[in-house]
CSV table of C-alpha atoms and ligand atoms in Angstrom, one decimal:
chain,number,residue,atom,x,y,z
A,1,MET,CA,-10.6,-6.2,-22.5
A,2,SER,CA,-7.5,-5.3,-20.7
A,3,PRO,CA,-4.6,-6.9,-21.9
A,4,GLY,CA,-3.7,-7.7,-18.2
A,5,PRO,CA,-0.8,-6.1,-15.3
A,6,ARG,CA,2.0,-5.1,-16.4
A,7,LEU,CA,5.1,-7.3,-15.3
A,8,VAL,CA,8.1,-6.0,-15.0
A,9,VAL,CA,11.0,-8.4,-13.3
A,10,LEU,CA,14.0,-7.4,-12.1
A,11,ASP,CA,17.1,-9.3,-10.0
A,12,GLU,CA,16.7,-8.1,-6.8
A,13,ALA,CA,15.1,-5.8,-3.8
A,14,ASP,CA,17.3,-2.9,-4.4
A,15,ALA,CA,16.0,-2.7,-8.3
A,16,VAL,CA,12.9,-3.3,-7.6
A,17,ALA,CA,13.2,-0.3,-5.2
A,18,ASP,CA,14.4,2.0,-8.0
A,19,HIS,CA,12.1,1.0,-10.9
A,20,ALA,CA,9.5,1.9,-8.3
A,21,ALA,CA,10.8,4.6,-7.3
A,22,ALA,CA,11.8,5.9,-10.7
A,23,HIS,CA,7.7,4.7,-11.6
A,24,ILE,CA,6.0,7.4,-9.4
A,25,VAL,CA,9.1,10.2,-10.2
A,26,GLY,CA,8.0,10.0,-13.5
A,27,LYS,CA,4.1,10.3,-12.8
A,28,LEU,CA,5.3,13.2,-10.2
A,29,ALA,CA,7.1,15.6,-11.5
A,30,PRO,CA,4.9,16.1,-14.8
A,31,LYS,CA,2.2,16.5,-13.4
A,32,PRO,CA,2.9,18.0,-9.4
A,33,ASP,CA,-1.0,18.2,-7.4
A,34,LEU,CA,-1.4,14.4,-8.1
A,35,VAL,CA,-2.5,12.0,-5.7
A,36,LEU,CA,-1.4,9.0,-4.1
A,37,GLY,CA,-2.3,5.8,-2.6
A,38,LEU,CA,0.9,4.4,-0.4
A,39,PRO,CA,1.1,1.8,1.2
A,40,THR,CA,3.5,0.6,4.4
A,41,GLY,CA,5.3,-2.7,5.1
A,42,GLU,CA,8.7,-3.6,4.2
A,43,THR,CA,8.7,-3.6,0.9
A,44,PRO,CA,8.4,0.8,0.1
A,45,ARG,CA,11.4,1.0,2.9
A,46,GLY,CA,13.9,1.4,0.1
A,47,ILE,CA,11.5,3.5,-2.7
A,48,TYR,CA,10.8,6.3,0.6
A,49,ALA,CA,14.0,6.3,0.8
A,50,ARG,CA,14.4,7.1,-2.9
A,51,LEU,CA,11.7,9.2,-3.0
A,52,ALA,CA,13.6,11.4,-0.3
A,53,GLY,CA,16.6,11.2,-2.2
A,54,ALA,CA,14.8,12.8,-6.0
A,55,TYR,CA,13.4,15.6,-3.4
A,56,ARG,CA,16.9,16.6,-2.1
A,57,THR,CA,18.3,16.2,-5.4
A,58,GLY,CA,15.7,18.7,-6.9
A,59,GLU,CA,14.6,16.1,-9.4
A,60,VAL,CA,11.0,16.0,-7.5
A,61,SER,CA,8.3,17.9,-5.5
A,62,PHE,CA,5.5,16.4,-3.0
A,63,ALA,CA,4.6,20.6,-2.5
A,64,ARG,CA,1.6,20.8,-4.4
A,65,ALA,CA,0.5,16.5,-4.0
A,66,SER,CA,-1.6,14.7,-1.3
A,67,SER,CA,-1.5,10.8,-0.2
A,68,PHE,CA,-3.2,9.1,0.8
A,69,ASN,CA,-1.8,5.9,2.9
A,70,LEU,CA,-3.8,2.3,3.0
A,71,ASP,CA,-4.5,1.2,6.6
A,72,GLU,CA,-4.2,1.9,10.0
A,73,TYR,CA,-4.5,0.0,12.9
A,74,GLN,CA,-6.9,0.5,15.2
A,75,GLY,CA,-6.0,1.5,18.6
A,76,LEU,CA,-3.3,2.9,18.0
A,77,PRO,CA,-2.1,6.7,18.2
A,78,PRO,CA,-0.2,8.1,15.9
A,79,ASP,CA,2.8,8.4,18.4
A,80,HIS,CA,2.9,4.5,18.6
A,81,PRO,CA,6.1,3.8,16.9
A,82,ALA,CA,4.9,0.4,15.3
A,83,SER,CA,1.3,3.4,13.6
A,84,TYR,CA,2.1,3.7,10.3
A,85,HIS,CA,1.6,7.2,10.9
A,86,ALA,CA,4.9,6.7,13.0
A,87,TYR,CA,6.3,5.0,9.8
A,88,MET,CA,5.0,7.6,6.7
A,89,ARG,CA,6.6,10.9,9.0
A,90,GLU,CA,9.9,8.7,9.5
A,91,MET,CA,9.9,7.1,6.7
A,92,LEU,CA,8.9,9.8,3.9
A,93,PHE,CA,7.0,12.7,5.2
A,94,ARG,CA,10.1,14.0,6.9
A,95,TYR,CA,12.3,14.3,4.3
A,96,VAL,CA,10.1,15.9,1.7
A,97,ASP,CA,7.7,18.7,0.8
A,98,ILE,CA,5.2,17.3,1.6
A,99,ASP,CA,2.0,19.4,3.5
A,100,PRO,CA,0.9,17.2,5.6
A,101,ALA,CA,-2.5,19.0,6.0
A,102,ARG,CA,-2.8,16.6,2.4
A,103,THR,CA,-1.3,13.3,4.1
A,104,HIS,CA,-4.0,11.9,5.1
A,105,LEU,CA,-3.5,7.6,6.9
A,106,PRO,CA,-7.3,6.2,8.5
A,107,ASP,CA,-7.8,7.0,12.3
A,108,GLY,CA,-6.6,4.0,14.2
A,109,LEU,CA,-8.7,5.9,16.9
A,110,ALA,CA,-12.1,6.9,15.9
A,111,SER,CA,-14.7,5.5,18.2
A,112,ASP,CA,-17.4,4.2,14.7
A,113,ALA,CA,-15.1,2.5,11.9
A,114,THR,CA,-18.1,2.8,10.0
A,115,ALA,CA,-18.4,7.0,10.3
A,116,GLU,CA,-14.2,7.0,9.4
A,117,GLY,CA,-14.5,4.8,6.4
A,118,ARG,CA,-17.0,6.9,5.0
A,119,ARG,CA,-15.4,10.1,6.3
A,120,TYR,CA,-11.8,8.6,4.5
A,121,GLU,CA,-13.8,7.4,1.5
A,122,LYS,CA,-15.3,11.3,0.8
A,123,ALA,CA,-12.3,12.8,1.7
A,124,ILE,CA,-11.0,11.6,-1.2
A,125,ALA,CA,-13.2,11.8,-3.7
A,126,GLU,CA,-12.6,15.4,-2.4
A,127,ALA,CA,-9.4,15.3,-3.1
A,128,GLY,CA,-10.6,13.8,-7.2
A,129,GLY,CA,-10.1,10.4,-6.6
A,130,ILE,CA,-6.3,8.3,-6.2
A,131,GLY,CA,-4.6,8.9,-9.0
A,132,LEU,CA,-1.8,6.8,-8.5
A,133,MET,CA,-2.1,3.6,-5.9
A,134,VAL,CA,1.7,2.1,-4.5
A,135,LEU,CA,0.6,-1.3,-3.7
A,136,GLY,CA,2.0,-4.2,-1.6
A,137,ILE,CA,0.8,-8.1,-1.0
A,138,GLY,CA,1.3,-9.7,1.6
A,139,GLY,CA,1.9,-13.4,1.7
A,140,ASN,CA,-1.7,-14.3,1.7
A,141,GLY,CA,-1.9,-12.1,-1.4
A,142,HIS,CA,-4.5,-9.4,0.9
A,143,ILE,CA,-4.4,-5.4,-0.9
A,144,GLY,CA,-4.3,-3.3,1.9
A,145,PHE,CA,-5.5,-4.8,5.0
A,146,ASN,CA,-8.0,-6.6,3.2
A,147,GLU,CA,-7.6,-10.1,3.8
A,148,PRO,CA,-8.6,-12.8,1.8
A,149,GLY,CA,-11.9,-13.2,1.5
A,150,SER,CA,-13.0,-9.6,1.3
A,151,PRO,CA,-15.2,-7.9,-0.9
A,152,PHE,CA,-14.8,-7.2,-4.2
A,153,ASP,CA,-16.5,-4.5,-3.5
A,154,SER,CA,-15.7,-3.6,-0.1
A,155,ARG,CA,-14.9,-0.4,0.9
A,156,THR,CA,-13.1,2.0,3.6
A,157,ARG,CA,-13.7,0.1,7.3
A,158,ALA,CA,-12.8,-2.0,10.0
A,159,VAL,CA,-11.6,-5.6,9.7
A,160,ARG,CA,-9.8,-8.3,11.4
A,161,LEU,CA,-6.2,-8.8,10.8
A,162,THR,CA,-4.9,-12.7,9.9
A,163,GLU,CA,-3.1,-14.4,12.6
A,164,ALA,CA,-0.7,-14.8,9.8
A,165,THR,CA,-0.7,-10.9,9.2
A,166,ARG,CA,-0.5,-10.0,12.8
A,167,GLU,CA,2.6,-12.3,13.1
A,168,ALA,CA,4.4,-11.5,9.5
A,169,ASN,CA,3.8,-7.4,11.3
A,170,ARG,CA,5.1,-8.8,14.6
A,171,ARG,CA,8.8,-7.8,14.3
A,172,SER,CA,7.5,-3.8,14.6
A,173,PHE,CA,6.3,-4.1,17.6
A,174,PRO,CA,8.2,-3.2,20.1
A,175,GLU,CA,8.7,-6.7,22.8
A,176,GLY,CA,6.2,-7.5,24.6
A,177,GLU,CA,3.5,-5.8,23.0
A,178,THR,CA,1.1,-7.7,20.9
A,179,VAL,CA,-0.1,-6.8,17.1
A,180,PRO,CA,-3.3,-5.5,16.7
A,181,GLU,CA,-6.5,-7.5,15.5
A,182,PHE,CA,-7.5,-4.6,13.9
A,183,ALA,CA,-7.7,-2.8,11.2
A,184,ILE,CA,-9.1,0.1,8.7
A,185,THR,CA,-8.7,-0.8,5.1
A,186,MET,CA,-9.3,0.9,2.0
A,187,GLY,CA,-11.3,-1.6,0.6
A,188,ILE,CA,-10.6,-4.0,-2.6
A,189,ALA,CA,-12.9,-1.0,-4.3
A,190,THR,CA,-11.9,1.3,-3.3
A,191,ILE,CA,-8.3,0.6,-4.8
A,192,LEU,CA,-9.2,-0.7,-8.0
A,193,GLU,CA,-10.8,3.4,-7.9
A,194,ALA,CA,-7.1,4.6,-8.5
A,195,ARG,CA,-6.8,5.2,-12.3
A,196,GLU,CA,-3.2,3.6,-12.0
A,197,ILE,CA,-1.7,0.3,-10.1
A,198,LEU,CA,1.4,0.3,-8.9
A,199,LEU,CA,2.2,-3.6,-7.3
A,200,VAL,CA,5.9,-4.1,-6.0
A,201,ALA,CA,7.3,-7.8,-4.2
A,202,THR,CA,10.4,-9.1,-3.5
A,203,GLY,CA,11.3,-12.6,-1.6
A,204,PRO,CA,10.3,-15.7,-1.9
A,205,ILE,CA,7.6,-15.7,0.5
A,206,LYS,CA,5.1,-13.3,-1.8
A,207,ALA,CA,5.9,-16.1,-4.4
A,208,GLU,CA,2.9,-18.0,-4.1
A,209,ALA,CA,0.3,-14.8,-3.3
A,210,LEU,CA,2.3,-13.2,-7.0
A,211,ALA,CA,1.6,-16.0,-8.8
A,212,ALA,CA,-1.4,-16.2,-7.6
A,213,ALA,CA,-2.9,-13.3,-8.6
A,214,LEU,CA,-1.5,-13.6,-12.0
A,215,THR,CA,-2.1,-17.2,-12.9
A,216,GLY,CA,-4.2,-18.4,-11.0
A,217,PRO,CA,-7.9,-18.3,-10.9
A,218,GLU,CA,-9.7,-15.0,-9.7
A,219,THR,CA,-11.0,-15.4,-6.6
A,220,LEU,CA,-11.5,-13.5,-3.1
A,221,ARG,CA,-9.1,-16.2,-1.7
A,222,CYS,CA,-6.9,-14.1,-3.6
A,223,PRO,CA,-7.5,-10.2,-3.2
A,224,ALA,CA,-4.4,-9.2,-5.3
A,225,SER,CA,-6.6,-11.7,-8.1
A,226,VAL,CA,-8.9,-9.0,-9.0
A,227,LEU,CA,-6.4,-6.6,-10.0
A,228,ARG,CA,-7.0,-8.3,-12.8
A,229,ARG,CA,-9.6,-6.7,-13.0
A,230,HIS,CA,-8.1,-2.9,-13.7
A,231,PRO,CA,-6.8,-1.5,-16.9
A,232,ALA,CA,-3.5,0.0,-16.2
A,233,VAL,CA,-1.4,-2.1,-13.4
A,234,THR,CA,1.8,-2.3,-13.4
A,235,ILE,CA,3.5,-5.2,-10.6
A,236,VAL,CA,7.8,-4.7,-10.8
A,237,CYS,CA,9.1,-7.6,-8.1
A,238,ASP,CA,12.2,-9.5,-7.5
A,239,THR,CA,13.2,-13.1,-9.4
A,240,ALA,CA,13.0,-14.5,-5.7
A,241,ALA,CA,9.2,-13.4,-5.7
A,242,ALA,CA,8.2,-14.5,-9.5
A,243,ALA,CA,9.3,-17.7,-10.0
A,244,GLY,CA,6.1,-19.4,-8.9
A,245,ILE,CA,5.3,-17.1,-12.1
A,246,ARG,CA,7.3,-18.8,-14.1
A,247,LEU,CA,6.6,-22.4,-11.8
A,248,ARG,CA,2.9,-22.3,-13.1
A,249,ALA,CA,3.1,-20.3,-16.7
B,301,LIG,C1,0.3,-1.9,3.9
B,301,LIG,C2,0.0,-3.0,3.0
B,301,LIG,C3,-0.1,-4.1,3.3
B,301,LIG,C4,0.7,-4.2,3.1
B,301,LIG,C5,1.8,-6.2,2.9
B,301,LIG,C6,3.2,-6.1,2.3
B,301,LIG,O1,0.4,-0.8,4.3
B,301,LIG,O2,-1.7,-2.5,3.1
B,301,LIG,O3,-0.7,-4.9,2.3
B,301,LIG,O4,1.6,-3.9,2.1
B,301,LIG,O5,1.2,-6.8,4.1
B,301,LIG,O6,3.6,-6.1,3.8
B,301,LIG,P1,4.8,-5.7,3.4
B,301,LIG,O7,6.1,-5.3,2.5
B,301,LIG,O8,5.6,-6.2,5.6
B,301,LIG,O9,5.6,-7.8,3.4
């Protein structure tokens, strides 16, 4: 039996970003060819800023690292400002020495999403699998874009986003543009194959999902609840995101 996720609760979002970035640097510095799984969204912004800082000060190099992002919207070209390709360039890749050829995201423009899913899985396997998977969590408990109901044995594939997820992500889109209905995401099985997982959550909006993930039943209704099966999960969150856990515990 795995001992379950290790939970680190810190006072505020800045401390969470400090801790998560230090965790990543602590894994990458001794293993420069680490394969990272990476999220986008609001939560990791501060982490990426700190990783860029750690590169600037010579604490860490990404020159031999590889990265695989969790997801991308279907139908968005890589230069669309709300695409996750653009997000990663703007938040991290342009500031560090990572080889662009070793940065990977699902192709949102692939005409055959099933083939694209297979290609992505093969690329992950050929890189030796993901060493450290960094995750956020949706207010509905999603990980990657594996929305509630996603099978635990799912692989990289096209998925329909829930209205709640599209609404939460609307702020990243230019005024008047609609949030795509579909995305390509790593599957839950893909995520669980990572050797280590670091989940980061901040703010009261994550409290219910985090409590359900950690203290509720393991259920498809809360995809993050499956993480309790994994032997090496660290969850770093602020007190606001941890509030529900305390109430239930
Ligand atoms: C993004 C991703 C999502 C986000 C989650 C939280 O690549 O896979 O699971 O991590 O929706 O997003 P934020 O951080 O914007 O609250």
